[in-house]
Amino acid sequence: MNSTSTDSVGLSPVLIALRTCFIAIIALLIISGNILSIAVTRRVTSLADSTKVLMTSLAVSDLLVGFCAVVSVVASALDSWPLGDVGCEVVSILSSICFLMSLLSIVGLNIERFLAVTRPYKFPVWCSRFRIQTAVIFQAILSLCLSFVAKFGFNVPLQFDNTLQICEYVNTPLLMHMSNLLIIVIIPTLLMSYIYYHLIKISRQHEQRLNQNGNNEAINNHDNKALKTFLVVTLTFAGCYTPNLTLETLMSLSGVSAPGWLQFLFLWLMVSNSMFNVIIYCLFNKVFRQTAKKILSERFPCCNRSIAPVEIGF
């Protein structure tokens, strides 16, 4: 394995500075956003314990992605890889584990919401804190195993890509690209489609019953807003990951390399997914939003403004 860069893109100092600032902003937003997400999730009391565990797991995974992105900031500023061969291996494997953990946490959140709606009486037993914590540990072990299988099973060397500013596998076989597309996009998309098809069907049945009882104000109040939040999280994940994974598969199939700027944008769009979840939570969850404002006002008194009391519920 050689951690020296691939063909240099020959950027001017101004473009290198702009590229570095771009990556630095993404890394900063990922780290600060997920630290805030963890703090808010711990403080909010209206969330189920199982939901809090899975949201925390997702935030921790995304936070580690942010720390990996910091290494790319340094590499971009230097226009070369600073950590040598071992560092290239470690950062690459850690990034793979974090991406897989994020995916599994999102799938877990959707399955947990599915059980909460379809099995409300059995949900507290099936999704107890201990069981969800055990599931998160299993997710971490599975992510670790899959990352090592991808690295050592395909026996593909790593190399720093000066276009993408990351360490990536060189001459990756088509089977590996298709496996990534299948595991990360196709299978989760089919699973999520199945889950939300049934959840929307159940939601409409509840709506019809409420309409018959004349209780229009209560329609789609708590459960539907929670489902909407995690649906947007899922769609955002798919929207950020699909372009890059699809482009890599198409390049492997055709043998034609896409423009460097397009590869760069799609790769960092995938990485930037880790900064969007806290924004989605704040947009769709009033409790989360108000609690986040309260925490920020406590940490930064100079920016303190009048904050409405924290309300319970969505």
mmCIF file of C-alpha atoms in Angstrom, residues 6-171:
data_model
loop_
_atom_site.group_PDB
_atom_site.id
_atom_site.type_symbol
_atom_site.label_atom_id
_atom_site.label_comp_id
_atom_site.label_asym_id
_atom_site.label_seq_id
_atom_site.Cartn_x
_atom_site.Cartn_y
_atom_site.Cartn_z
ATOM 1 C CA THR A 6 -2.458 9.848 -6.992
ATOM 2 C CA ASP A 7 -2.102 12.179 -9.971
ATOM 3 C CA SER A 8 -2.022 15.737 -8.682
ATOM 4 C CA VAL A 9 -4.854 17.932 -9.830
ATOM 5 C CA GLY A 10 -2.452 20.892 -10.091
ATOM 6 C CA LEU A 11 -4.692 23.421 -8.362
ATOM 7 C CA SER A 12 -3.588 26.973 -7.764
ATOM 8 C CA PRO A 13 -2.987 28.139 -4.160
ATOM 9 C CA VAL A 14 -6.287 30.044 -4.246
ATOM 10 C CA LEU A 15 -8.272 26.941 -5.240
ATOM 11 C CA ILE A 16 -6.436 24.862 -2.627
ATOM 12 C CA ALA A 17 -7.406 27.443 0.004
ATOM 13 C CA LEU A 18 -11.044 27.402 -1.141
ATOM 14 C CA ARG A 19 -11.088 23.591 -1.131
ATOM 15 C CA THR A 20 -9.608 23.530 2.366
ATOM 16 C CA CYS A 21 -12.160 26.039 3.657
ATOM 17 C CA PHE A 22 -14.987 24.028 2.088
ATOM 18 C CA ILE A 23 -13.881 20.798 3.790
ATOM 19 C CA ALA A 24 -13.211 22.647 7.064
ATOM 20 C CA ILE A 25 -16.729 24.107 7.136
ATOM 21 C CA ILE A 26 -18.238 20.653 6.583
ATOM 22 C CA ALA A 27 -16.058 19.155 9.339
ATOM 23 C CA LEU A 28 -16.913 21.981 11.759
ATOM 24 C CA LEU A 29 -20.658 21.687 11.126
ATOM 25 C CA ILE A 30 -20.558 17.900 11.540
ATOM 26 C CA ILE A 31 -18.656 18.046 14.834
ATOM 27 C CA SER A 32 -20.554 20.956 16.408
ATOM 28 C CA GLY A 33 -23.951 19.731 15.182
ATOM 29 C CA ASN A 34 -23.558 16.212 16.525
ATOM 30 C CA ILE A 35 -22.153 17.352 19.877
ATOM 31 C CA LEU A 36 -25.280 19.501 20.191
ATOM 32 C CA SER A 37 -27.453 16.572 19.079
ATOM 33 C CA ILE A 38 -26.007 14.300 21.771
ATOM 34 C CA ALA A 39 -26.467 16.970 24.459
ATOM 35 C CA VAL A 40 -30.078 17.671 23.445
ATOM 36 C CA THR A 41 -30.994 13.989 23.162
ATOM 37 C CA ARG A 42 -29.713 13.352 26.691
ATOM 38 C CA ARG A 43 -31.785 16.204 28.106
ATOM 39 C CA VAL A 44 -35.084 15.724 26.246
ATOM 40 C CA THR A 45 -37.485 13.620 28.312
ATOM 41 C CA SER A 46 -40.314 13.176 25.795
ATOM 42 C CA LEU A 47 -38.387 10.639 23.697
ATOM 43 C CA ALA A 48 -38.551 6.908 24.341
ATOM 44 C CA ASP A 49 -35.375 5.400 25.808
ATOM 45 C CA SER A 50 -34.939 3.231 22.718
ATOM 46 C CA THR A 51 -35.189 6.263 20.435
ATOM 47 C CA LYS A 52 -32.650 8.175 22.522
ATOM 48 C CA VAL A 53 -30.151 5.291 22.383
ATOM 49 C CA LEU A 54 -30.443 4.996 18.598
ATOM 50 C CA MET A 55 -30.293 8.766 18.053
ATOM 51 C CA THR A 56 -27.190 8.947 20.251
ATOM 52 C CA SER A 57 -25.600 6.065 18.334
ATOM 53 C CA LEU A 58 -26.272 7.866 15.054
ATOM 54 C CA ALA A 59 -24.873 11.138 16.405
ATOM 55 C CA VAL A 60 -21.700 9.466 17.723
ATOM 56 C CA SER A 61 -21.110 7.774 14.355
ATOM 57 C CA ASP A 62 -21.583 11.060 12.531
ATOM 58 C CA LEU A 63 -19.328 12.826 15.039
ATOM 59 C CA LEU A 64 -16.502 10.390 14.262
ATOM 60 C CA VAL A 65 -17.046 11.083 10.554
ATOM 61 C CA GLY A 66 -16.433 14.746 11.386
ATOM 62 C CA PHE A 67 -13.146 13.928 13.119
ATOM 63 C CA CYS A 68 -12.059 11.910 10.070
ATOM 64 C CA ALA A 69 -12.924 14.916 7.911
ATOM 65 C CA VAL A 70 -10.543 17.049 10.015
ATOM 66 C CA VAL A 71 -7.678 14.882 8.727
ATOM 67 C CA SER A 72 -8.780 15.741 5.188
ATOM 68 C CA VAL A 73 -8.668 19.439 6.106
ATOM 69 C CA VAL A 74 -4.997 19.069 7.034
ATOM 70 C CA ALA A 75 -4.315 16.992 3.903
ATOM 71 C CA SER A 76 -6.010 19.594 1.710
ATOM 72 C CA ALA A 77 -4.052 22.449 3.268
ATOM 73 C CA LEU A 78 -0.770 20.581 2.771
ATOM 74 C CA ASP A 79 -1.907 19.177 -0.598
ATOM 75 C CA SER A 80 -0.507 15.819 0.520
ATOM 76 C CA TRP A 81 -1.321 13.038 2.994
ATOM 77 C CA PRO A 82 0.268 13.790 6.401
ATOM 78 C CA LEU A 83 -0.174 10.504 8.315
ATOM 79 C CA GLY A 84 1.677 7.918 6.242
ATOM 80 C CA ASP A 85 0.590 4.400 5.318
ATOM 81 C CA VAL A 86 -0.685 3.350 8.757
ATOM 82 C CA GLY A 87 -2.686 6.542 9.149
ATOM 83 C CA CYS A 88 -4.240 5.974 5.746
ATOM 84 C CA GLU A 89 -5.328 2.470 6.786
ATOM 85 C CA VAL A 90 -6.707 3.578 10.166
ATOM 86 C CA VAL A 91 -8.665 6.586 8.877
ATOM 87 C CA SER A 92 -10.098 4.605 5.967
ATOM 88 C CA ILE A 93 -11.289 1.705 8.130
ATOM 89 C CA LEU A 94 -12.657 4.060 10.804
ATOM 90 C CA SER A 95 -14.569 6.011 8.143
ATOM 91 C CA SER A 96 -16.080 2.786 6.774
ATOM 92 C CA ILE A 97 -17.172 1.715 10.262
ATOM 93 C CA CYS A 98 -18.770 5.115 10.926
ATOM 94 C CA PHE A 99 -20.643 5.171 7.611
ATOM 95 C CA LEU A 100 -21.999 1.659 8.232
ATOM 96 C CA MET A 101 -22.948 2.515 11.817
ATOM 97 C CA SER A 102 -24.853 5.574 10.576
ATOM 98 C CA LEU A 103 -26.730 3.425 8.078
ATOM 99 C CA LEU A 104 -27.592 0.736 10.643
ATOM 100 C CA SER A 105 -28.685 3.345 13.194
ATOM 101 C CA ILE A 106 -31.069 4.928 10.678
ATOM 102 C CA VAL A 107 -32.489 1.515 9.794
ATOM 103 C CA GLY A 108 -32.822 0.777 13.518
ATOM 104 C CA LEU A 109 -34.670 4.044 14.142
ATOM 105 C CA ASN A 110 -37.182 3.263 11.413
ATOM 106 C CA ILE A 111 -37.736 -0.293 12.636
ATOM 107 C CA GLU A 112 -38.162 1.036 16.186
ATOM 108 C CA ARG A 113 -40.810 3.537 15.014
ATOM 109 C CA PHE A 114 -42.493 0.790 13.006
ATOM 110 C CA LEU A 115 -42.808 -1.368 16.116
ATOM 111 C CA ALA A 116 -43.999 1.610 18.183
ATOM 112 C CA VAL A 117 -46.887 2.182 15.771
ATOM 113 C CA THR A 118 -47.773 -1.406 14.839
ATOM 114 C CA ARG A 119 -47.106 -3.087 18.231
ATOM 115 C CA PRO A 120 -47.737 -0.369 20.830
ATOM 116 C CA TYR A 121 -48.387 -2.808 23.686
ATOM 117 C CA LYS A 122 -45.356 -5.008 23.023
ATOM 118 C CA PHE A 123 -43.086 -2.094 22.084
ATOM 119 C CA PRO A 124 -41.850 -1.308 25.648
ATOM 120 C CA VAL A 125 -40.727 -4.926 26.060
ATOM 121 C CA TRP A 126 -39.329 -5.492 22.576
ATOM 122 C CA CYS A 127 -37.511 -2.143 22.505
ATOM 123 C CA SER A 128 -36.304 -1.850 26.077
ATOM 124 C CA ARG A 129 -33.172 0.212 26.728
ATOM 125 C CA PHE A 130 -31.092 -2.921 27.396
ATOM 126 C CA ARG A 131 -32.177 -4.621 24.160
ATOM 127 C CA ILE A 132 -31.527 -1.527 22.065
ATOM 128 C CA GLN A 133 -28.122 -1.031 23.671
ATOM 129 C CA THR A 134 -27.327 -4.669 22.861
ATOM 130 C CA ALA A 135 -28.465 -4.065 19.272
ATOM 131 C CA VAL A 136 -26.181 -1.019 19.010
ATOM 132 C CA ILE A 137 -23.213 -3.091 20.213
ATOM 133 C CA PHE A 138 -24.095 -5.719 17.605
ATOM 134 C CA GLN A 139 -24.267 -2.968 14.953
ATOM 135 C CA ALA A 140 -20.776 -1.817 15.895
ATOM 136 C CA ILE A 141 -19.383 -5.363 15.680
ATOM 137 C CA LEU A 142 -21.133 -5.947 12.344
ATOM 138 C CA SER A 143 -19.805 -2.652 10.954
ATOM 139 C CA LEU A 144 -16.292 -3.566 12.087
ATOM 140 C CA CYS A 145 -16.523 -7.005 10.465
ATOM 141 C CA LEU A 146 -17.884 -5.646 7.174
ATOM 142 C CA SER A 147 -15.159 -3.000 7.043
ATOM 143 C CA PHE A 148 -12.432 -5.578 7.541
ATOM 144 C CA VAL A 149 -14.041 -7.884 4.978
ATOM 145 C CA ALA A 150 -14.073 -5.024 2.457
ATOM 146 C CA LYS A 151 -10.420 -4.277 3.180
ATOM 147 C CA PHE A 152 -8.866 -7.729 3.489
ATOM 148 C CA GLY A 153 -11.427 -9.864 1.647
ATOM 149 C CA PHE A 154 -10.996 -7.989 -1.633
ATOM 150 C CA ASN A 155 -7.297 -7.318 -0.893
ATOM 151 C CA VAL A 156 -7.460 -3.850 -2.468
ATOM 152 C CA PRO A 157 -4.628 -1.376 -1.736
ATOM 153 C CA LEU A 158 -5.242 2.090 -0.316
ATOM 154 C CA GLN A 159 -3.897 5.330 -1.717
ATOM 155 C CA PHE A 160 -4.404 8.997 -0.977
ATOM 156 C CA ASP A 161 -6.464 10.591 -3.727
ATOM 157 C CA ASN A 162 -5.401 14.196 -4.214
ATOM 158 C CA THR A 163 -8.644 14.934 -6.069
ATOM 159 C CA LEU A 164 -10.975 13.693 -3.335
ATOM 160 C CA GLN A 165 -8.667 14.477 -0.391
ATOM 161 C CA ILE A 166 -9.254 11.082 1.189
ATOM 162 C CA CYS A 167 -7.547 7.711 1.304
ATOM 163 C CA GLU A 168 -9.483 5.372 -0.968
ATOM 164 C CA TYR A 169 -9.142 1.923 -2.469
ATOM 165 C CA VAL A 170 -7.216 1.751 -5.746
ATOM 166 C CA ASN A 171 -8.424 -0.340 -8.704
#
